[in-house]
Coordinates of C-alpha atoms in Angstrom, one line a residue:
T665 CA -24.6 14.4 17.7
H666 CA -26.7 11.2 17.9
L667 CA -27.9 11.8 14.3
Q668 CA -24.4 12.3 13.1
S669 CA -23.1 9.2 14.9
H670 CA -26.0 7.2 13.4
V671 CA -25.1 8.1 9.8
A672 CA -21.3 8.3 10.2
A673 CA -20.9 4.9 8.6
G674 CA -22.2 6.4 5.3
A675 CA -21.0 9.4 3.4
T676 CA -22.1 12.1 5.9
T677 CA -19.3 13.3 8.2
V678 CA -20.7 16.7 9.2
A679 CA -24.2 17.3 10.5
L680 CA -25.7 20.9 10.7
D681 CA -29.0 21.9 12.1
G682 CA -31.5 22.5 9.3
D683 CA -34.9 24.1 9.0
Y684 CA -36.9 25.7 11.8
F685 CA -39.4 23.2 13.2
D686 CA -42.6 22.7 15.2
R687 CA -41.5 21.8 18.7
T688 CA -44.7 19.9 19.4
N689 CA -44.2 17.3 16.7
G690 CA -40.7 17.9 15.2
L691 CA -42.1 18.6 11.7
P692 CA -40.1 21.2 9.5
N693 CA -41.6 24.6 8.9
G694 CA -40.6 24.7 5.3
I695 CA -39.8 22.4 2.3
L696 CA -38.2 19.0 2.7
L697 CA -37.2 17.2 -0.5
Q698 CA -35.1 14.1 -0.2
D699 CA -33.9 11.9 -3.1
G700 CA -36.6 13.6 -5.2
V701 CA -39.4 12.7 -2.8
L702 CA -41.4 15.7 -1.3
E703 CA -42.0 15.3 2.4
S704 CA -43.0 18.8 3.4
A705 CA -44.2 21.8 1.4
P706 CA -42.4 25.2 1.2
A707 CA -43.3 27.9 3.8
S708 CA -45.3 30.8 2.4
G709 CA -43.3 34.1 2.2
R710 CA -39.9 32.5 2.7
S711 CA -37.2 31.3 0.4
S712 CA -36.2 27.7 0.1
L713 CA -32.8 26.1 -0.7
G714 CA -32.5 23.6 -3.5
I715 CA -29.5 21.3 -4.2
T716 CA -28.9 19.9 -7.7
T717 CA -27.5 16.4 -8.3
G718 CA -24.1 18.1 -9.0
G719 CA -24.0 19.8 -5.6
T720 CA -25.0 23.4 -6.8
L721 CA -27.1 25.4 -4.4
T722 CA -30.1 27.4 -5.7
T723 CA -32.4 29.6 -3.8
A724 CA -35.9 30.8 -4.7
R725 CA -39.4 31.6 -3.4
V726 CA -41.2 28.4 -4.1
S727 CA -44.9 27.7 -4.0
F728 CA -46.7 24.3 -3.7
A729 CA -49.8 23.0 -5.5
G730 CA -51.4 19.6 -5.1
I731 CA -54.6 18.0 -6.5
W732 CA -56.4 14.8 -5.9
Q733 CA -59.2 13.1 -7.9
G734 CA -61.4 10.1 -7.3
N735 CA -64.6 9.6 -9.2
G736 CA -65.4 13.3 -9.3
Q737 CA -63.6 16.5 -10.2
R738 CA -60.1 17.5 -9.2
R739 CA -59.7 18.9 -5.6
P740 CA -56.9 21.0 -4.1
L741 CA -54.6 19.0 -1.7
L742 CA -52.2 19.9 1.0
L743 CA -49.2 17.7 2.0
N744 CA -48.5 16.5 5.5
T745 CA -50.1 19.6 7.1
H746 CA -53.6 20.7 7.9
A747 CA -55.9 23.7 7.4
K748 CA -59.6 24.3 8.2
G749 CA -61.9 23.0 5.5
K750 CA -59.0 21.6 3.4
F751 CA -58.0 18.2 2.1
S752 CA -54.6 16.8 3.2
L753 CA -52.4 14.0 2.0
Y754 CA -50.4 12.3 4.8
T755 CA -47.5 10.1 3.8
P756 CA -45.2 8.0 6.0
A757 CA -42.9 11.0 6.1
Y758 CA -45.4 12.6 8.5
G759 CA -45.2 9.8 11.0
S760 CA -47.0 6.6 11.9
A761 CA -50.5 8.1 12.1
T762 CA -52.5 11.1 11.1
P763 CA -53.1 13.9 13.6
R764 CA -55.7 13.6 16.4
E765 CA -58.6 15.5 14.8
P766 CA -62.3 15.0 15.7
G767 CA -65.0 15.5 13.0
V768 CA -62.9 14.6 10.0
V769 CA -63.2 11.9 7.3
E770 CA -60.2 9.9 6.3
A771 CA -59.6 7.7 3.3
V772 CA -56.8 5.1 3.7
L773 CA -54.8 4.2 0.6
G774 CA -53.2 0.8 1.4
T775 CA -50.5 1.3 -1.3
F776 CA -49.3 4.6 -2.6
P777 CA -46.1 5.6 -4.4
P778 CA -43.5 8.0 -3.0
A779 CA -44.5 11.7 -3.4
R780 CA -42.4 12.6 -6.4
L781 CA -43.1 15.9 -8.1
G782 CA -45.0 16.0 -11.3
A783 CA -45.8 12.3 -11.3
T784 CA -49.3 10.9 -11.3
L785 CA -49.6 9.1 -7.9
A786 CA -52.3 6.5 -7.8
G787 CA -53.7 4.2 -5.0
T788 CA -56.9 2.4 -4.1
V789 CA -58.9 3.3 -1.0
T790 CA -59.0 0.4 1.3
R791 CA -61.3 1.9 4.0
V792 CA -62.9 5.2 5.0
T793 CA -63.0 6.2 8.6
S794 CA -63.9 9.2 10.9
A795 CA -61.6 11.0 13.3
G796 CA -57.9 10.7 13.7
P797 CA -55.4 9.5 14.4
T798 CA -55.5 6.8 11.7
P799 CA -52.4 4.6 11.1
I800 CA -50.5 5.6 7.9
P801 CA -49.7 2.4 6.0
R802 CA -46.0 1.8 5.2
G803 CA -45.9 2.3 1.5
G804 CA -49.4 3.9 1.6
A805 CA -51.0 7.2 2.5
V806 CA -54.2 8.8 4.0
I807 CA -56.3 11.6 2.6
V808 CA -58.1 13.7 5.3
A809 CA -61.0 16.0 4.7
R810 CA -62.2 18.8 7.0
G811 CA -65.3 20.8 6.9
T812 CA -68.9 19.8 6.0
Q813 CA -68.5 20.2 2.2
S814 CA -65.0 18.6 2.0
K815 CA -66.0 15.6 4.1
A816 CA -69.1 14.9 1.9
Q817 CA -67.0 15.1 -1.2
L818 CA -64.4 12.7 0.1
K819 CA -67.1 10.2 1.1
A820 CA -68.8 10.4 -2.3
E821 CA -65.7 10.5 -4.5
A822 CA -63.3 8.2 -2.6
P823 CA -65.3 5.3 -1.2
A824 CA -63.6 1.9 -0.4
G825 CA -62.4 0.3 -3.6
Q826 CA -62.1 3.6 -5.5
Q827 CA -58.8 4.5 -7.3
V828 CA -57.5 7.9 -6.3
Q829 CA -54.9 9.9 -8.2
A830 CA -52.8 12.8 -7.0
V831 CA -50.3 15.2 -8.5
L832 CA -47.9 17.4 -6.5
S833 CA -46.0 20.3 -8.0
L834 CA -43.7 23.2 -7.2
S835 CA -43.3 26.6 -8.9
P836 CA -40.6 27.1 -10.0
D837 CA -40.3 23.5 -11.1
W838 CA -37.9 21.8 -8.8
S839 CA -38.7 18.3 -9.8
G840 CA -35.2 17.8 -11.2
L841 CA -33.4 18.6 -7.9
A842 CA -32.0 16.0 -5.7
S843 CA -32.9 17.7 -2.4
A844 CA -34.3 20.8 -0.9
I845 CA -34.7 22.3 2.6
G846 CA -36.4 25.2 4.3
G847 CA -35.0 27.6 6.7
G848 CA -34.0 31.1 5.6
P849 CA -33.6 33.9 5.0
R850 CA -31.3 34.2 2.0
L851 CA -28.1 35.7 3.3
V852 CA -25.8 36.3 0.3
K853 CA -26.5 36.9 -3.4
N854 CA -23.7 37.3 -5.9
G855 CA -21.2 37.7 -3.1
K856 CA -23.0 40.5 -1.4
P857 CA -24.6 40.2 2.1
I858 CA -28.3 40.9 2.1
F859 CA -29.4 43.3 4.8
H860 CA -33.2 42.5 4.6
A861 CA -34.4 39.7 2.3
G862 CA -38.1 40.7 2.8
E863 CA -39.1 37.3 4.0
S864 CA -41.8 36.5 6.5
F865 CA -39.7 36.4 9.6
Q866 CA -40.4 38.5 12.7
A867 CA -37.8 41.3 13.2
R868 CA -36.7 39.9 16.6
R869 CA -35.9 36.6 15.0
L870 CA -33.6 38.3 12.5
N871 CA -32.1 40.9 14.6
A872 CA -31.4 39.0 17.9
R873 CA -27.9 37.7 18.5
Q874 CA -28.2 34.0 19.0
A875 CA -26.9 30.7 17.8
R876 CA -27.4 30.2 14.1
G877 CA -26.6 27.9 11.2
A878 CA -26.0 28.6 7.5
I879 CA -24.8 27.1 4.3
G880 CA -23.0 28.8 1.4
Q881 CA -21.2 28.0 -1.8
L882 CA -17.8 29.3 -3.0
P883 CA -17.0 30.3 -6.6
D884 CA -15.2 27.0 -7.2
G885 CA -18.3 25.1 -6.1
R886 CA -17.2 24.1 -2.6
I887 CA -19.8 24.1 0.1
V888 CA -19.3 26.1 3.4
L889 CA -21.2 25.0 6.5
V890 CA -21.2 27.6 9.3
A891 CA -22.5 27.2 12.9
V892 CA -22.4 30.1 15.4
E893 CA -22.7 29.4 19.1
G894 CA -24.8 31.8 21.3
T895 CA -26.7 32.5 24.5
K896 CA -23.4 32.3 26.5
P897 CA -22.3 35.9 27.2
A898 CA -19.0 34.8 28.7
Y899 CA -18.2 32.8 25.6
S900 CA -20.4 33.8 22.6
I901 CA -23.6 35.8 22.4
G902 CA -24.2 34.7 18.8
M903 CA -24.9 36.8 15.7
S904 CA -27.8 38.6 14.0
T905 CA -28.9 37.4 10.6
Y906 CA -27.1 40.3 8.9
E907 CA -23.9 39.7 10.9
L908 CA -24.0 36.1 9.7
A909 CA -24.5 37.3 6.1
V910 CA -21.5 39.5 6.4
E911 CA -19.4 36.6 7.7
L912 CA -20.5 34.3 4.9
S913 CA -19.5 37.0 2.4
R914 CA -16.1 37.4 4.1
L915 CA -15.6 33.6 3.7
G916 CA -16.0 34.0 0.0
A917 CA -19.5 32.7 -0.5
T918 CA -21.2 33.9 -3.6
N919 CA -24.6 32.4 -2.5
A920 CA -25.6 31.7 1.1
Y921 CA -28.7 30.7 3.0
G922 CA -29.7 30.7 6.7
L923 CA -30.7 27.5 8.5
G924 CA -32.1 27.0 12.0
A925 CA -31.4 29.4 14.8
G926 CA -31.8 29.3 18.6
A927 CA -31.2 26.5 21.1
A928 CA -31.4 23.8 18.4
A929 CA -28.7 25.3 16.2
G930 CA -25.5 23.3 16.2
M931 CA -23.0 21.2 14.4
A932 CA -21.6 17.7 14.9
F933 CA -18.7 16.1 13.0
D934 CA -16.6 13.0 12.9
A935 CA -13.5 14.0 14.9
K936 CA -11.5 11.2 13.2
L937 CA -11.8 13.1 9.9
L938 CA -10.8 16.5 11.2
T939 CA -7.6 18.1 12.3
R940 CA -7.4 20.9 14.9
P941 CA -4.9 23.5 13.7
S942 CA -4.3 26.6 15.7
G943 CA -7.3 28.9 15.5
G944 CA -10.0 26.5 14.5
I945 CA -11.1 23.2 12.9
Q946 CA -10.3 22.2 9.4
G947 CA -12.2 19.5 7.6
K948 CA -10.6 17.1 5.1
L949 CA -13.7 17.3 2.8

């Protein structure tokens, strides 16, 4: 509700819980693309939800690839996440500083363009440091190297004063989309509820009745936002993923996608723009 109130002066009048997230730092588990800028890479083994500039929803298994290059050869690159022995690019979307990691090498780029897909992103290394956290400059970025070989390569190929280039891409190519978000799984395809989408979720997460969120699209293009309350046996125990898929299909969605579930799932809206007819809430959207 605090987020919805904060943005209510703009176009947003309804806020719905989005992707699953890491409770230690609040970062999304899957893709986050806002205004064409990639802030988080898609989750492996799960579908992602894309939104075109015209408001059409599209769902696909999307993979991420990133590369960087200094004065040497091209090197693989992660975005706003870490893995043993890998290079990572941290942008201001991650936060104010890189993670607290001993035994790493970090190259600070004082200025760096927004992480748009398919574009050549270039910046100059202003300093090289060891161990995080390192402040991420506003309008800049930090490349972090882990492991003996990667650290040596970053020191040699991205010293202070060296220009560094990076390219980020998705497959399939979603560079033309306005926005994208993770979550999952896919719930409805061609108007039919999906019993098992084959995505990398634990069975208990899919089958447990709990609070859930979802988004769908009707044949005429209208968007349906659904929130299910749960964990309150005297009021509502929630729904399983398949039960939610059936409900979206009954509402007429030709395509639907699951969002966050559990204690964080919920919906907030501007009461001034909604009426309360018998049997529910109807939005003037």
